[in-house]
PDB file of C-alpha atoms in Angstrom:
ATOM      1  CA  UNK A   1      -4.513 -31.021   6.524  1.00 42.00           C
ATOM      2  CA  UNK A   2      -1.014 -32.017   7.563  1.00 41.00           C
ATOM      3  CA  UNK A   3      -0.508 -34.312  10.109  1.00 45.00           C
ATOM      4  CA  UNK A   4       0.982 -33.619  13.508  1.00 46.00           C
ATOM      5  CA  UNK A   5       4.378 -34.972  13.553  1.00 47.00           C
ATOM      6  CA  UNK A   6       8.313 -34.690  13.142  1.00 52.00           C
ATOM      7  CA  UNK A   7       7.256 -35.100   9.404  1.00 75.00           C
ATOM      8  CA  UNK A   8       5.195 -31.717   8.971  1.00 92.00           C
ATOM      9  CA  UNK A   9       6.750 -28.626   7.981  1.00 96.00           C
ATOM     10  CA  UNK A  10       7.574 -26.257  10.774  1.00 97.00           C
ATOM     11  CA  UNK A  11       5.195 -23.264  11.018  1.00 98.00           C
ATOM     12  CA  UNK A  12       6.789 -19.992  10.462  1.00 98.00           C
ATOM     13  CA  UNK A  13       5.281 -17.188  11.936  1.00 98.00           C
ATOM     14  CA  UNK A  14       6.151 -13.499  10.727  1.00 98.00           C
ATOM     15  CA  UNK A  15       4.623 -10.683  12.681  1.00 97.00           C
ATOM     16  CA  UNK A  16       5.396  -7.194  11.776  1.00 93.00           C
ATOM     17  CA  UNK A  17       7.657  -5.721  14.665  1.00 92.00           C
ATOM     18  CA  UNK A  18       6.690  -2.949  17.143  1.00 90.00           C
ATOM     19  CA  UNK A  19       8.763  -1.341  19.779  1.00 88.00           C
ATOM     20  CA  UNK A  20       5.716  -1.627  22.574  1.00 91.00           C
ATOM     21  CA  UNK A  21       6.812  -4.506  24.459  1.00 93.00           C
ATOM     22  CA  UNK A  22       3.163  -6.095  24.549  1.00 93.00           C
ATOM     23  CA  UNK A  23       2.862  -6.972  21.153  1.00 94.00           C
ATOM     24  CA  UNK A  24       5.365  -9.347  20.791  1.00 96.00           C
ATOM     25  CA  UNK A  25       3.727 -10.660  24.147  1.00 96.00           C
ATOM     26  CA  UNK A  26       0.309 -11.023  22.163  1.00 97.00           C
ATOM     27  CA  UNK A  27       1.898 -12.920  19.263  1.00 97.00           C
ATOM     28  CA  UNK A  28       3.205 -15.357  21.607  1.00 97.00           C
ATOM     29  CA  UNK A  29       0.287 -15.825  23.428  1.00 98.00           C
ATOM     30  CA  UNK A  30      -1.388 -16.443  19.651  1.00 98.00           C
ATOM     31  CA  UNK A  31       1.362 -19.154  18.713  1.00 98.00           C
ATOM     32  CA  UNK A  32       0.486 -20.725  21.997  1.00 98.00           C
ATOM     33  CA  UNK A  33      -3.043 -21.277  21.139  1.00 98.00           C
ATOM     34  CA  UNK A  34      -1.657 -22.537  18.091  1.00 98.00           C
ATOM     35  CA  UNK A  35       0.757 -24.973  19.472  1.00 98.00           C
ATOM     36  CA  UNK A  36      -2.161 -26.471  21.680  1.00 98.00           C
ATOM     37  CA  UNK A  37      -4.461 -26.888  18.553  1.00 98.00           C
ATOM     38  CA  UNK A  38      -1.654 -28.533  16.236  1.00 97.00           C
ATOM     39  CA  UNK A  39       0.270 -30.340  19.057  1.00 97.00           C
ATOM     40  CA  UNK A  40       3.627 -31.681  17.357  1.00 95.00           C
ATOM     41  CA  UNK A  41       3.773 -29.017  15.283  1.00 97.00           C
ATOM     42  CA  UNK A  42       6.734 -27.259  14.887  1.00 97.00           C
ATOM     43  CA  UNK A  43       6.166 -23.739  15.819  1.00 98.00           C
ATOM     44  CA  UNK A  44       8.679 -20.659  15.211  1.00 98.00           C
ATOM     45  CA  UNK A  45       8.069 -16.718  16.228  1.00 98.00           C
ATOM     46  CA  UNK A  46       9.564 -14.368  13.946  1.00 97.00           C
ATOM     47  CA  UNK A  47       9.119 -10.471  12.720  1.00 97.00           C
ATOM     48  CA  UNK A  48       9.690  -8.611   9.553  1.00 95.00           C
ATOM     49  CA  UNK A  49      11.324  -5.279  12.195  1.00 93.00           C
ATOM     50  CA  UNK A  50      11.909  -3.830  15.181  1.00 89.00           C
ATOM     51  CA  UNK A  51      10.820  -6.675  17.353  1.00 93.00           C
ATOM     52  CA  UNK A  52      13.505 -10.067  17.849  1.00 94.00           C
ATOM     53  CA  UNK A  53      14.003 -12.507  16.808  1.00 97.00           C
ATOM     54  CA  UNK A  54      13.818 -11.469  13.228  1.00 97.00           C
ATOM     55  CA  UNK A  55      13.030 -13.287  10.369  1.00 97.00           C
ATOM     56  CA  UNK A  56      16.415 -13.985   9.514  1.00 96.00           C
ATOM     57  CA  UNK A  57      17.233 -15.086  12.777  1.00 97.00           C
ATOM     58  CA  UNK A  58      14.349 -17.567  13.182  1.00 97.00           C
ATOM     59  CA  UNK A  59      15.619 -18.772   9.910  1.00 96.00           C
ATOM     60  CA  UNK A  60      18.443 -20.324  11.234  1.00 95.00           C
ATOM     61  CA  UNK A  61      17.252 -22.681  13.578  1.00 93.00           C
ATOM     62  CA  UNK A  62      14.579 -23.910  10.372  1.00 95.00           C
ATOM     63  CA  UNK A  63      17.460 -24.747   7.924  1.00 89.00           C
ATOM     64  CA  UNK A  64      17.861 -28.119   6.213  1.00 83.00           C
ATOM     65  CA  UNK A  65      13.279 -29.204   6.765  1.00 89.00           C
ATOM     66  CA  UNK A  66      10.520 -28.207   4.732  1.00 94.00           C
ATOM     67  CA  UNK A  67       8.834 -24.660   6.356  1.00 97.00           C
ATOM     68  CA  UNK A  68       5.644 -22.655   5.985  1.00 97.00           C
ATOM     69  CA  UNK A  69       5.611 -19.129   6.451  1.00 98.00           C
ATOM     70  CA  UNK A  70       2.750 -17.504   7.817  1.00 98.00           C
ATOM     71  CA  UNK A  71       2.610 -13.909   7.883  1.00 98.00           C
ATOM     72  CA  UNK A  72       0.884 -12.868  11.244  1.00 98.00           C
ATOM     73  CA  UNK A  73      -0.996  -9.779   8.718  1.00 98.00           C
ATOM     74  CA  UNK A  74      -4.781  -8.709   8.245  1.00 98.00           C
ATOM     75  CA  UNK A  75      -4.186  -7.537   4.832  1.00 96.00           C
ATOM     76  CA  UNK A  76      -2.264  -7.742   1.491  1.00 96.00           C
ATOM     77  CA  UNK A  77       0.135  -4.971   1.246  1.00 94.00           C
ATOM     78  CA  UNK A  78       4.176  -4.733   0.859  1.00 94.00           C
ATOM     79  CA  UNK A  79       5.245  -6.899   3.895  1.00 94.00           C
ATOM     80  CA  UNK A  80       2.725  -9.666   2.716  1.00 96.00           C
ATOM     81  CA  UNK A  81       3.529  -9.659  -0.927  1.00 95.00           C
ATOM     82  CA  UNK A  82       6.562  -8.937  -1.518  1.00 96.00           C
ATOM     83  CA  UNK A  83       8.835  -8.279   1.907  1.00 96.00           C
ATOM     84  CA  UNK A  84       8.080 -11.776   4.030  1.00 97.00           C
ATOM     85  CA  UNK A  85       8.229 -13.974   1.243  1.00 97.00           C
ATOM     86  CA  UNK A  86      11.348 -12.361  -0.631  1.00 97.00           C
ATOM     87  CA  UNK A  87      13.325 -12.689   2.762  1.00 96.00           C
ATOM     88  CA  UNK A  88      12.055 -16.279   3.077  1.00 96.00           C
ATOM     89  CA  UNK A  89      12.584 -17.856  -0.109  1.00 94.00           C
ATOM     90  CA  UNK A  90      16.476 -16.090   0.071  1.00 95.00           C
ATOM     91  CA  UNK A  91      16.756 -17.162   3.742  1.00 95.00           C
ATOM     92  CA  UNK A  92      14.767 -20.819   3.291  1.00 96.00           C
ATOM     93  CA  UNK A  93      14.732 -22.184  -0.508  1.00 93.00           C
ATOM     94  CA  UNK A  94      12.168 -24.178  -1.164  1.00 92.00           C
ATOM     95  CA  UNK A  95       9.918 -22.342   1.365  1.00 95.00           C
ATOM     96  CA  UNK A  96       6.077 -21.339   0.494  1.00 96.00           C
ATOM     97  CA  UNK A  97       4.686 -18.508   2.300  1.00 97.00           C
ATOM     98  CA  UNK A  98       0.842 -18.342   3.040  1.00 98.00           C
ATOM     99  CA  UNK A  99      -1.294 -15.520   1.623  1.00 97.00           C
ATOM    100  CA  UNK A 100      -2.482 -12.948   5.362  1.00 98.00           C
ATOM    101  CA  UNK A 101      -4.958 -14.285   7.734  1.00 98.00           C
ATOM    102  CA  UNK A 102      -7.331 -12.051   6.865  1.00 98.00           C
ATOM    103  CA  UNK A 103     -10.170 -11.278   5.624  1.00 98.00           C
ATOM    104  CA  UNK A 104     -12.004 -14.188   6.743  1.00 98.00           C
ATOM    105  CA  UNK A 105     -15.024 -15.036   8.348  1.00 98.00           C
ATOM    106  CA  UNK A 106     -13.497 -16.270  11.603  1.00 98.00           C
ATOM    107  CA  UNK A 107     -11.987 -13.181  12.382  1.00 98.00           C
ATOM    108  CA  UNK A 108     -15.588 -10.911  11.888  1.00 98.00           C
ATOM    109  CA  UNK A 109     -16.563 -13.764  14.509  1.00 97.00           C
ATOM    110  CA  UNK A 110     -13.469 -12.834  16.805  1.00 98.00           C
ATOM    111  CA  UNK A 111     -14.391  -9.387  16.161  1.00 98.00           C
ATOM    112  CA  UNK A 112     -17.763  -9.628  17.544  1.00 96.00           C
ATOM    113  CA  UNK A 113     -16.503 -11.343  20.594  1.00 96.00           C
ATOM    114  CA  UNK A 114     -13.704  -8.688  21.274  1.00 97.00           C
ATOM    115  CA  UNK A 115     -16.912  -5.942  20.800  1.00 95.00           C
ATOM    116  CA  UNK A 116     -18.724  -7.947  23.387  1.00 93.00           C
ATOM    117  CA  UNK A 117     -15.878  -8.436  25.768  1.00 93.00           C
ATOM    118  CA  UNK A 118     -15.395  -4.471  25.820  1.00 86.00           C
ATOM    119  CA  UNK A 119     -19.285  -3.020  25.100  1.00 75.00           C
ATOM    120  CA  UNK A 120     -21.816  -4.686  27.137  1.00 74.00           C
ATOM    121  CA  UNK A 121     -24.636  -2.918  25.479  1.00 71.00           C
ATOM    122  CA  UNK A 122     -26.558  -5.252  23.939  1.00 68.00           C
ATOM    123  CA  UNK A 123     -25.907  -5.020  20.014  1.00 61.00           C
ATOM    124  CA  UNK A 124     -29.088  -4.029  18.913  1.00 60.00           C
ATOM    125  CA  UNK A 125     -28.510  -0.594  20.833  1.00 65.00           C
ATOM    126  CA  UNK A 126     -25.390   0.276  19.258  1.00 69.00           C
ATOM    127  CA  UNK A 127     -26.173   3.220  17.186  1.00 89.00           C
ATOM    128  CA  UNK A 128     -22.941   2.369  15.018  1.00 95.00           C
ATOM    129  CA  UNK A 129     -20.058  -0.259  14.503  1.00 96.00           C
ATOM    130  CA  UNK A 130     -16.971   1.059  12.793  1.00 98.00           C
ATOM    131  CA  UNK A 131     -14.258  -1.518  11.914  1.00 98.00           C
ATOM    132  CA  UNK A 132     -10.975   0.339  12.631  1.00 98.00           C
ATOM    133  CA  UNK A 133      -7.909  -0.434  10.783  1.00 98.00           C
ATOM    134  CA  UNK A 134      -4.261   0.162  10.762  1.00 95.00           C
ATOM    135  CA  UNK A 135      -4.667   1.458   6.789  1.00 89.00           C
ATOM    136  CA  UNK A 136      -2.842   0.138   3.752  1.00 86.00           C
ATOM    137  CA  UNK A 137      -1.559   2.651   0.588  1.00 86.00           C
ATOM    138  CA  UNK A 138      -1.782  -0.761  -1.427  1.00 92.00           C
ATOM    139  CA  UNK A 139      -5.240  -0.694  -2.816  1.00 94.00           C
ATOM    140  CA  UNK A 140      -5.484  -4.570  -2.395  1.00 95.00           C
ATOM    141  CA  UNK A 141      -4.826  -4.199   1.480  1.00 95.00           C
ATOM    142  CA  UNK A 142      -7.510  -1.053   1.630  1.00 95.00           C
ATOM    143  CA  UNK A 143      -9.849  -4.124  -0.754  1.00 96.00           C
ATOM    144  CA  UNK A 144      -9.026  -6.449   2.379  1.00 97.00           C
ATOM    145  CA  UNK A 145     -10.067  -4.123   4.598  1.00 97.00           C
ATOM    146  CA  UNK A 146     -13.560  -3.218   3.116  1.00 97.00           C
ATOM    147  CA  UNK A 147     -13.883  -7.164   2.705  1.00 98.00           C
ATOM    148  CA  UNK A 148     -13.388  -7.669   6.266  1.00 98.00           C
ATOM    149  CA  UNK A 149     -16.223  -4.651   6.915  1.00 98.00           C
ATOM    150  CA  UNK A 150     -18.307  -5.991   4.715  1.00 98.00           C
ATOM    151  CA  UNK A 151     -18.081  -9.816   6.722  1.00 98.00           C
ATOM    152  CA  UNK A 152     -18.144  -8.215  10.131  1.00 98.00           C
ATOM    153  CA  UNK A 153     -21.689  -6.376   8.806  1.00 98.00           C
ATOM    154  CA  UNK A 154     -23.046 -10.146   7.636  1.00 98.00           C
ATOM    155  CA  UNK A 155     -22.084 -11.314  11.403  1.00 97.00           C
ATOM    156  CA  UNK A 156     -23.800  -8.445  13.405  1.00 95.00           C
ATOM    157  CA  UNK A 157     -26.187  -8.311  10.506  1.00 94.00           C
ATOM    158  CA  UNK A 158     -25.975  -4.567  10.182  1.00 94.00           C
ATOM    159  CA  UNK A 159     -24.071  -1.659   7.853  1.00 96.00           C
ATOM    160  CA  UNK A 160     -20.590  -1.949   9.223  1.00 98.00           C
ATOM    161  CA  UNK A 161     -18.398   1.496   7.771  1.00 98.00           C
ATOM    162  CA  UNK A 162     -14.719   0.971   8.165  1.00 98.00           C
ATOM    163  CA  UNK A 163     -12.002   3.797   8.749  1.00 97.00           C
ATOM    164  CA  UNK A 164      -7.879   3.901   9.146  1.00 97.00           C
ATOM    165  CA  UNK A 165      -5.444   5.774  11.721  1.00 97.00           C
ATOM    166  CA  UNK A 166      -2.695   5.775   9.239  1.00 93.00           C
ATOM    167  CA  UNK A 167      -1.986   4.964   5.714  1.00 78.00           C
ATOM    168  CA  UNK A 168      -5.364   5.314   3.239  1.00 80.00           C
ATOM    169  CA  UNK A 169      -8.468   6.612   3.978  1.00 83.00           C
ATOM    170  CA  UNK A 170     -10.819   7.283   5.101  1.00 95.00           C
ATOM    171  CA  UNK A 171      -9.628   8.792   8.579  1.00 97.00           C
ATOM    172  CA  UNK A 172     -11.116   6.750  11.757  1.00 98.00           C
ATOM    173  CA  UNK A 173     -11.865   9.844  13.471  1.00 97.00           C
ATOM    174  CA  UNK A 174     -13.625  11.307  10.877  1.00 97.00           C
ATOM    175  CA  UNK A 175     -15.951   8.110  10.317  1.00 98.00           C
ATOM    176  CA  UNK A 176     -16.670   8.687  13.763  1.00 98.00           C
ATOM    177  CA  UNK A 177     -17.344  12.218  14.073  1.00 98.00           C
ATOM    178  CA  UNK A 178     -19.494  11.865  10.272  1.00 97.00           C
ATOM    179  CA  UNK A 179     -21.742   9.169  12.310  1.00 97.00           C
ATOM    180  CA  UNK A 180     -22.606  11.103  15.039  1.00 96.00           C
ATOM    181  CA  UNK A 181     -23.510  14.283  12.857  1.00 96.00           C
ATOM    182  CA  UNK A 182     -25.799  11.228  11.257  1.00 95.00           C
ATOM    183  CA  UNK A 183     -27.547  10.898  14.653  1.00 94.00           C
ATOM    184  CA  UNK A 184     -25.326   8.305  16.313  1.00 94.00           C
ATOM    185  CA  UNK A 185     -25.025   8.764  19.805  1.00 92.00           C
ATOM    186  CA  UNK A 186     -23.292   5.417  20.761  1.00 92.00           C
ATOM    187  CA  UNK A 187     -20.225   4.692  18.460  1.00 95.00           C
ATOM    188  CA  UNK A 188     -18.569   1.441  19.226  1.00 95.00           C
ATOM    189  CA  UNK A 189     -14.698   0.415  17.179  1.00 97.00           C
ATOM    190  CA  UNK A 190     -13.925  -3.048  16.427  1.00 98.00           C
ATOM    191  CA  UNK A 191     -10.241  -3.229  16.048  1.00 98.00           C
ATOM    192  CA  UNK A 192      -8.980  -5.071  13.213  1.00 98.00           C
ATOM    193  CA  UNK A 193      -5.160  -5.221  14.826  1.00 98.00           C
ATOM    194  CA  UNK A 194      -2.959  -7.941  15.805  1.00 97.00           C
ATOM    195  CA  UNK A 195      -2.001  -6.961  19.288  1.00 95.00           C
ATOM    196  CA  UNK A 196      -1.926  -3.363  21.400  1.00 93.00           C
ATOM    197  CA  UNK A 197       0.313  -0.598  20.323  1.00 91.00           C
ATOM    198  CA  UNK A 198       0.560   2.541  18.480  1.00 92.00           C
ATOM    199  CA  UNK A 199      -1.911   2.030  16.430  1.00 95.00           C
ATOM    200  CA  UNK A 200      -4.677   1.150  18.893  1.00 95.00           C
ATOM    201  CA  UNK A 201      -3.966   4.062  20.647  1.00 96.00           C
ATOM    202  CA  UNK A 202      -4.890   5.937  17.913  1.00 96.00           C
ATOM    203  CA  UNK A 203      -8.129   4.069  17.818  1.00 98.00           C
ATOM    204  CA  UNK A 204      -8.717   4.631  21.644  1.00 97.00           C
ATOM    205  CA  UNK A 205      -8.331   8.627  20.960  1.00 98.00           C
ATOM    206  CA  UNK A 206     -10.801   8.806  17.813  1.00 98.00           C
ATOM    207  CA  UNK A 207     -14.345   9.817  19.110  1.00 97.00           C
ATOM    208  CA  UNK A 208     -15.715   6.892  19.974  1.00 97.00           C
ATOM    209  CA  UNK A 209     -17.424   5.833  23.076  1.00 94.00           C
ATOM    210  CA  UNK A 210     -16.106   2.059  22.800  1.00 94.00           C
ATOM    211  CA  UNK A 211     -12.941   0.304  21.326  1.00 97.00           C
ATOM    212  CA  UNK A 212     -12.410  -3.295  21.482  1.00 97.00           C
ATOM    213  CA  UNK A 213      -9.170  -5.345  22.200  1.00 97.00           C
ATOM    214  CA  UNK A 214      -7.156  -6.003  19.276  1.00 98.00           C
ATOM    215  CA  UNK A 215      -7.713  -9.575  18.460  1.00 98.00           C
ATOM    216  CA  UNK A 216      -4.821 -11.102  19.629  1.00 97.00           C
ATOM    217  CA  UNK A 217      -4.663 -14.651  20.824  1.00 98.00           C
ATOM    218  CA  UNK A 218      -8.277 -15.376  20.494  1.00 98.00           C
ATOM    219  CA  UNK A 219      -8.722 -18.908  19.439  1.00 98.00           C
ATOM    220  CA  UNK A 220     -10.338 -17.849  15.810  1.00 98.00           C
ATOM    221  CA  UNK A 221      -7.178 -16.202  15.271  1.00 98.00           C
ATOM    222  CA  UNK A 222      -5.160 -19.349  16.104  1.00 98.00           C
ATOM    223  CA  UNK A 223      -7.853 -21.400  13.542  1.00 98.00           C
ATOM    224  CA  UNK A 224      -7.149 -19.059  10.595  1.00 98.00           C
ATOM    225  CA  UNK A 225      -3.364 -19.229  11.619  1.00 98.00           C
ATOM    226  CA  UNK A 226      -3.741 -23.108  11.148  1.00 98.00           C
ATOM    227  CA  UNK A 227      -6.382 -22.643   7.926  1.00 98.00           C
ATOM    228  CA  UNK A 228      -3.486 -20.278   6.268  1.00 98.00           C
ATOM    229  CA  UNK A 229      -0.395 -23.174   7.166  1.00 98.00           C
ATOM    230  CA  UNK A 230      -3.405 -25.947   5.784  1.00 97.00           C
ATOM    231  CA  UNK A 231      -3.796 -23.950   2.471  1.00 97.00           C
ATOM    232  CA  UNK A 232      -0.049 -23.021   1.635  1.00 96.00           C
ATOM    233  CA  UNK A 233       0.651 -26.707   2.363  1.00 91.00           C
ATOM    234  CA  UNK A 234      -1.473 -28.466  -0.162  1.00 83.00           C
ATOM    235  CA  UNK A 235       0.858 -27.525  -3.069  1.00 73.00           C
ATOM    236  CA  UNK A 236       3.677 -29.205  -0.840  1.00 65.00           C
ATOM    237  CA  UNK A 237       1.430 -32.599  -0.664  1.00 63.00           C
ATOM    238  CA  UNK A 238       0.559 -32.678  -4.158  1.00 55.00           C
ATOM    239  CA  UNK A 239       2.432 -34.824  -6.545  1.00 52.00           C
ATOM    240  CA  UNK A 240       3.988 -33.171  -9.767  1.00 49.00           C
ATOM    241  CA  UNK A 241       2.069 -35.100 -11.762  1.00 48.00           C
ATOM    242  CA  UNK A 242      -1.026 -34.353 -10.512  1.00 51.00           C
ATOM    243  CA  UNK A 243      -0.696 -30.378 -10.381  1.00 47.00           C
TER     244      UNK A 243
END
């Protein structure tokens, strides 16, 4: 892990960009938390469109130190692979960007919270939990996305279906609708989002009787933020000879 200091390699954060004014207010909520875990740790908020500042302008207040870029994504897909870290290594040389925060298991643990937090029936009486996801068109993302299902079933320890409100399939709404001709008559979402927006609109008018908070700035989400910096770092620390 690197050590808190003038010596670490600013943090780099890359959200994607939305025009709704509260999700660039969730992302700085998120580096917050992430500030008060790491304290000394060089911090910067940045986004691949549409929101400021953008990734190149973030850049130029990082020139001439070391930098990690973190992309602020759930899944592997064009802005994680190939966007974020082609506009970093032109904009920052020498620059390693992380792979997305998720899946992981701290975020099917945030994702339980945020279904408690919203759905006070007691888990057990849940007919159904469907993780709801933006949607990829890059089968790795969509292979993210079923991973995450899959960990968010091992942490509420039942069959955990997953659908999408845009790119991919399979449709949210028709998950839904295909439970409850199944006999569900209590269908609770778990959104698998950053922050509030289009997106979880769409997951708020799909069927379902219960749709959690996107995950935001809850403190698993600033862990995996750190866990991501932690793991593209280690290359960084090790010495040529050794790798």
């Amino acid at each position: 892990m690197a050590e808190p200091g003038a010596g670490a390699p600013a943090l780099l954060a890359v959200a994607h960009g939305t025009r709704d004014p509260a999700g660039p207010a969730a992302v700085r909520a998120l580096l917050d938390r992430v500030r008060a875990m790491r304290p000394g740790l060089r911090v910067a908020e940045a986004y691949g469109e549409l929101s400021r500042p953008s990734l190149e302008e973030a850049a130029e207040g990082l020139r001439g130190g070391p930098v990690v870029v973190v992309p602020l994504l759930l899944a592997r897909g064009y802005h994680a692979l190939i966007d974020i870290p082609g506009r970093a290594g032109r904009l920052l040389p020498g620059a390693v960007t992380s792979r997305p925060l998720g899946p992981d298991a701290l975020l099917a643990s945030a994702l339980a919270a945020r279904l408690a937090e919203q759905d006070r029936t007691p888990p057990h009486r849940r007919d159904a939990v469907v993780l709801g996801a933006a949607g990829s068109a890059d089968p790795a993302g969509a292979a993210d996305v079923r991973a995450a299902a899959r960990l968010l079933a091992r942490r509420l320890g039942r069959p955990v279906p997953h659908g999408f409100v845009a790119a991919g399939g399979p449709p949210l709404d028709e998950v839904v609708a295909g439970l409850r001709e199944g006999g569900a008559r209590r269908v609770a979402v778990a959104s698998y989002l950053l922050a509030p927006g289009r997106f979880h609109d769409r997951m708020r008018a799909c069927g379902a009787d219960s749709v959690a908070a996107p995950l935001g700035a809850h403190g698993a989400m600033a862990r995996v933020v750190l866990r991501r910096y932690d793991e593209a770092l280690l290359p960084l620390a090790t010495p040529a000879s050794a790798r």
